[in-house]
Coordinates of C-alpha atoms and ligand atoms in Angstrom, one line a residue:
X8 CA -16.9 -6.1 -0.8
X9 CA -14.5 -8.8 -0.8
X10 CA -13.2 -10.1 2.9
X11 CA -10.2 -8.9 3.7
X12 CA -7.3 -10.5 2.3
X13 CA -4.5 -9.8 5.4
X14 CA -6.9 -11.2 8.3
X15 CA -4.8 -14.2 8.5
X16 CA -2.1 -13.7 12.0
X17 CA 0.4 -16.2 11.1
X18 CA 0.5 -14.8 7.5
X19 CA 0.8 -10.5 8.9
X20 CA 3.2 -12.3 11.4
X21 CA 5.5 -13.3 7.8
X22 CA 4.9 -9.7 6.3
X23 CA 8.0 -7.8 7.8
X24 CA 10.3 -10.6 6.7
X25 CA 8.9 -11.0 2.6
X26 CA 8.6 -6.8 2.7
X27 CA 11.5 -5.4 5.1
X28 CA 11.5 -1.8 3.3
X29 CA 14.9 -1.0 1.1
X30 CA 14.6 2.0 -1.6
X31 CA 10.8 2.9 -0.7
X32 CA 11.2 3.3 2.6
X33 CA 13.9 5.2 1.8
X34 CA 12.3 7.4 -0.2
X35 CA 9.3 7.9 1.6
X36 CA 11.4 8.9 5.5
X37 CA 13.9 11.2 2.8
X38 CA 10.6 12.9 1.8
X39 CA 9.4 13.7 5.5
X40 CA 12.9 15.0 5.9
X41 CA 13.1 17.2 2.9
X42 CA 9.3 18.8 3.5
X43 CA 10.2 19.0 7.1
X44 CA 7.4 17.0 8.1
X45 CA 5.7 17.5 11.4
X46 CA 2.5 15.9 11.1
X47 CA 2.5 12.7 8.8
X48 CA -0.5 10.1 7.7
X49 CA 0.6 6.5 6.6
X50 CA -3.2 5.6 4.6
X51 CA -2.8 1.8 4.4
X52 CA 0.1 1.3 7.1
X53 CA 0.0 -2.3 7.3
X54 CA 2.4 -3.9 9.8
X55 CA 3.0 -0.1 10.3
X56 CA 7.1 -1.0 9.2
X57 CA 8.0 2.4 8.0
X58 CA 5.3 3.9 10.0
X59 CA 7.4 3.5 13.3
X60 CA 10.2 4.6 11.5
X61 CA 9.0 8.1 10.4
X62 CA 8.3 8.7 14.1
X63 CA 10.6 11.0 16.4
X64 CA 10.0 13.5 18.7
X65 CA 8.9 16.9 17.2
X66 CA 6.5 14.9 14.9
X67 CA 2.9 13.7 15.1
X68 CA 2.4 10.5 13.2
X69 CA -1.1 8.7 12.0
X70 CA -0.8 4.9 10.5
X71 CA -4.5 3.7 9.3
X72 CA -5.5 1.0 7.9
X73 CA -8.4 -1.2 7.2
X74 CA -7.2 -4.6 8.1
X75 CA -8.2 -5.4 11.6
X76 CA -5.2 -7.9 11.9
X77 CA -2.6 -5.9 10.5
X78 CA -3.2 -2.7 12.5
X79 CA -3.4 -5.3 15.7
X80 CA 0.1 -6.4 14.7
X81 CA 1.3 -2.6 14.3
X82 CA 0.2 -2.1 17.6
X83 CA 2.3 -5.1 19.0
X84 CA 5.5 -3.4 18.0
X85 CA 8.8 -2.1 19.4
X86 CA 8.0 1.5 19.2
X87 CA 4.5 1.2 18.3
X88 CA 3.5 3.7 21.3
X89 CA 5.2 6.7 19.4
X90 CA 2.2 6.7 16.9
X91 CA -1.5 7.0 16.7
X92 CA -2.8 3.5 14.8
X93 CA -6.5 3.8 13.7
X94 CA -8.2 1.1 11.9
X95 CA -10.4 1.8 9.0
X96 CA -9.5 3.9 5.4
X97 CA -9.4 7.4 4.1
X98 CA -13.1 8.2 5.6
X99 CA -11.6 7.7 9.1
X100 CA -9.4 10.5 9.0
X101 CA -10.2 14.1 10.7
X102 CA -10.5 16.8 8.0
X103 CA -8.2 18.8 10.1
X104 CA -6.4 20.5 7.7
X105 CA -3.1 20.2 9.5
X106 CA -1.5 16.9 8.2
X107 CA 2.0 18.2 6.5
X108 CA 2.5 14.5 4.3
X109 CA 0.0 11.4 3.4
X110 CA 2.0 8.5 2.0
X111 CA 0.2 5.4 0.7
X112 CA 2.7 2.9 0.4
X113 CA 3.2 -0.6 -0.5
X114 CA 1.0 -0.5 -3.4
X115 CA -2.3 0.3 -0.9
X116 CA -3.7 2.7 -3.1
X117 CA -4.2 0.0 -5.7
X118 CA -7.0 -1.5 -3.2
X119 CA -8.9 1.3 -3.7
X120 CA -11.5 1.0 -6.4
X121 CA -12.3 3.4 -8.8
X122 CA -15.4 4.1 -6.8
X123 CA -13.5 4.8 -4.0
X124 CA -11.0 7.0 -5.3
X125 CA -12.3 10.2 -5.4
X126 CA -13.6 10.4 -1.9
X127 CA -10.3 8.6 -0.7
X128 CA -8.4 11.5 -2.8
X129 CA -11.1 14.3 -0.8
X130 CA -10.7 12.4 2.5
X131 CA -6.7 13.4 2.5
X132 CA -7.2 16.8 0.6
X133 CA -9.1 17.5 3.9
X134 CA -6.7 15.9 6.4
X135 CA -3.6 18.3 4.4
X136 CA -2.8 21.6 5.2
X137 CA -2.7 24.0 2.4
X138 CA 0.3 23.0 0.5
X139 CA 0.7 19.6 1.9
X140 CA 1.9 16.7 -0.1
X141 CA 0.4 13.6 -0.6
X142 CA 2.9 10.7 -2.3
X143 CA 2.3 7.3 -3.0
X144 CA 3.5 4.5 -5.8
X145 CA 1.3 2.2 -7.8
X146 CA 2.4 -0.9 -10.3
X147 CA 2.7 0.4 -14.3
X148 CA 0.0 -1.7 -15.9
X149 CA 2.0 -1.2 -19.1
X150 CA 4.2 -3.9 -17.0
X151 CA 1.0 -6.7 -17.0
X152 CA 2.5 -8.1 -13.8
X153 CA -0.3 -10.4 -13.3
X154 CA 0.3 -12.1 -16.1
X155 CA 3.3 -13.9 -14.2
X156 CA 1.0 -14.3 -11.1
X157 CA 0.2 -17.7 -12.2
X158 CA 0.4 -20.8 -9.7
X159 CA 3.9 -22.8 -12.1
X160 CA 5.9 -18.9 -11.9
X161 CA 4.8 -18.5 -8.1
X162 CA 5.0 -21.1 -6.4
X163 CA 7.8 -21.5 -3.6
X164 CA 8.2 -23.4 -0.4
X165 CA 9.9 -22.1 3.2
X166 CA 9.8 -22.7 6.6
X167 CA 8.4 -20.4 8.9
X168 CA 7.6 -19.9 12.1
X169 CA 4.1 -21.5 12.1
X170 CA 5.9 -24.4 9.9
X171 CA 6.8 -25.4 6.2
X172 CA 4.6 -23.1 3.8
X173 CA 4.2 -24.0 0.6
X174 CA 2.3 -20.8 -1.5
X175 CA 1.2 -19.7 -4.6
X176 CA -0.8 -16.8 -6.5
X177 CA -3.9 -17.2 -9.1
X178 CA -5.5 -14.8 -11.2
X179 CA -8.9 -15.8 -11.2
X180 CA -10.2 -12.8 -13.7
X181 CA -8.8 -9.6 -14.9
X182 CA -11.6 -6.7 -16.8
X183 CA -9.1 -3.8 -17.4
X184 CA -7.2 -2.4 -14.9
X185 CA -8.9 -5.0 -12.4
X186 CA -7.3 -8.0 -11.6
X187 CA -8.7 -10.6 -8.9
X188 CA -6.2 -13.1 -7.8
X189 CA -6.4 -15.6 -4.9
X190 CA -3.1 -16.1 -2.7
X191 CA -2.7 -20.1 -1.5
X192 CA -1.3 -21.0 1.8
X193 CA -0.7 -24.5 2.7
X194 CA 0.9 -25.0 6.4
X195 CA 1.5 -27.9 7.9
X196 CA -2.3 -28.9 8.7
X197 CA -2.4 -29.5 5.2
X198 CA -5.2 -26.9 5.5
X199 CA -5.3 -24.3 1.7
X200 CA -6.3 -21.1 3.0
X201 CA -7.1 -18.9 0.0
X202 CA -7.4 -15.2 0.2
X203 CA -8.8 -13.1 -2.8
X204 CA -7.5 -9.7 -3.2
X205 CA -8.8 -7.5 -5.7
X206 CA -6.5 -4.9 -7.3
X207 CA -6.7 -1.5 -9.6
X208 CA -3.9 -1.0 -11.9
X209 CA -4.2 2.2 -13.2
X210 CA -2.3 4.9 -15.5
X211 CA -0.2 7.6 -14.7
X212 CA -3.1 9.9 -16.5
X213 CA -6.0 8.6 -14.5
X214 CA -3.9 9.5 -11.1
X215 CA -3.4 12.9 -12.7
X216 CA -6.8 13.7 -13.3
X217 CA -8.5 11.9 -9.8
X218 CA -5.6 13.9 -8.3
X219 CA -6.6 17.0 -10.3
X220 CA -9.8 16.7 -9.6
X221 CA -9.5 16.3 -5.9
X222 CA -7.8 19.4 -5.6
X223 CA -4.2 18.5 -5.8
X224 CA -1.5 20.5 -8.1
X225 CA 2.1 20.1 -9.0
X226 CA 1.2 16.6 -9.3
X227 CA 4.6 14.4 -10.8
X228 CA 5.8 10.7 -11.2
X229 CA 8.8 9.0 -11.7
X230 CA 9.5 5.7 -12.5
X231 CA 11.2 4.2 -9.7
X232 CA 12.5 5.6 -6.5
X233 CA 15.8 7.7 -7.6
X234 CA 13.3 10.6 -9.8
X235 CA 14.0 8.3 -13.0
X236 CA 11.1 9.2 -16.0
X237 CA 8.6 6.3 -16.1
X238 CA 8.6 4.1 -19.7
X239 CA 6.4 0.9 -20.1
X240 CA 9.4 -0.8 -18.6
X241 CA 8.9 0.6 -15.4
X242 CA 7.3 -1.5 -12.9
X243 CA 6.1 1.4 -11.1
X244 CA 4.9 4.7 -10.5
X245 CA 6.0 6.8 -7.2
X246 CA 3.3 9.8 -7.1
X247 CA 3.8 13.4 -5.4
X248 CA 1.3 16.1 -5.1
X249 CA 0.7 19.1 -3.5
X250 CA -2.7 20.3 -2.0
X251 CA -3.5 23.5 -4.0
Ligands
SAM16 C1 0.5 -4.5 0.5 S1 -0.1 -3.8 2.0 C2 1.0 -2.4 2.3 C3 1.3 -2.1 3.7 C4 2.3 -1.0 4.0 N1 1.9 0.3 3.5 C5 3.6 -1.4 3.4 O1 4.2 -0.6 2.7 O2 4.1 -2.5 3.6 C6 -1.6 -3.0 1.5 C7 -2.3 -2.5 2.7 O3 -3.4 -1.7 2.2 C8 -4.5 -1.8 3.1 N2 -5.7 -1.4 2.4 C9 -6.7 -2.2 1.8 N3 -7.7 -1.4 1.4 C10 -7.4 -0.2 1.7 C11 -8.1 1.1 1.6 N4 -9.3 1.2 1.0 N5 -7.5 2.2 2.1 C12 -6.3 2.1 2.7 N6 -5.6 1.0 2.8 C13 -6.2 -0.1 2.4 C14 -4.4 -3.3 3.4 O4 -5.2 -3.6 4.6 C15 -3.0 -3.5 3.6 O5 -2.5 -3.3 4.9

């Protein structure tokens, strides 16, 4: 167990602006609208961004996640009362068979490790109805982004709201499809807090067959957000799958 990596309140309080949703959250609220999505599970909501945004009336929706700082931040929000914010991961959720969609967006599924992943993929078989979809992206790892995740390539500087930030990334150790990295924050205190975030890049094949094996079908991927195929230039995967 590593700490976790978004407990820092100034830094949550920057999320929104470095991540403000364009094509994803696009996809993800055109996705609700096309299944007709009553009930709706955002595993990983973070700030809860697109969480809020999938709410209206008619619809039930559930944004979990683990980080004890970022769900307190969700819950802060314009509009935050319109949904149901519970902290913890996949195990938290009631195997109520009902849920219509589970997304897992912003990369969150890549948190969870191999370990992890079967009973994360049980945990929202359970919480689907019969037919239900579950859809999440994940980075290609035929892109090797961590291999520009190096200190010279990420370093910038900004002012913020809690003062001039200077940052950076650091891959401290990569073994597969497991790269560790620490993210560097100097504010003005002169102060270098370092967060380590572990993450599981994984193929297209081994979602298909933890997905499979869960007890999902019709299971597809495209390489970015407009149903393009995915090729080893593709920075990304976006998942659907349907709970047989
Ligand atoms: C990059 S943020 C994405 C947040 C949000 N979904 C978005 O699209 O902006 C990744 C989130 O995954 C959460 N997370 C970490 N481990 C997790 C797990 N095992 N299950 C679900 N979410 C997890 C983190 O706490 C964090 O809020």
């Amino acid at each position: 167990m590593i700490d976790d990596p978004y407990r820092d309140t100034d830094l949550v309080g920057l999320y929104d602006l470095d991540n403000p949703g364009g094509a994803d959250h696009e996809f993800f609220r055109g996705l609700a609208d096309q299944i007709d999505a009553r009930s709706i599970i955002d595993l990983g909501c973070g700030t809860g961004l697109l969480t809020r945004s999938l709410a209206r009336p008619g619809r039930t929706v559930i944004g979990i996640d683990p980080s004890r700082t970022m769900v307190d931040y969700a819950c802060r929000q314009p509009g935050s009362e319109s949904v149901t914010w519970i902290r913890g991961d996949a195990s938290a959720l009631a195997p109520t068979g009902t849920a219509d969609l589970v997304l897992c967006t912003g990369n969150a599924i890549m948190h969870v490790s191999p370990q992890a992943l079967p009973s994360t993929l049980t945990s929202i078989v359970r919480a689907l109805r019969t037919a239900g979809i579950v859809s999440f992206e994940s980075r290609n790892p035929a892109c090797r982004a961590w291999e520009h995740w190096t200190p010279a390539a990420t370093y910038s500087e900004r002012v913020t709201s809690a003062g001039q930030l200077r940052e950076w990334l650091d891959v401290t150790d990569v073994d597969g499809g497991r790269v560790v990295f620490d993210a560097h924050n100097v504010f003005p205190d002169g102060e270098d807090r370092i967060y380590t975030s572990i993450l599981f890049f994984r193929t297209a094949e081994e979602f298909q067959r933890d997905l499979d094996l869960a007890g999902f079908s019709d299971i597809t991927w495209t390489g970015d957000w407009h149903g393009a195929p995915i090729d080893d230039a593709s920075p990304f995967y976006v998942f659907r799958a349907r709970r047989a």
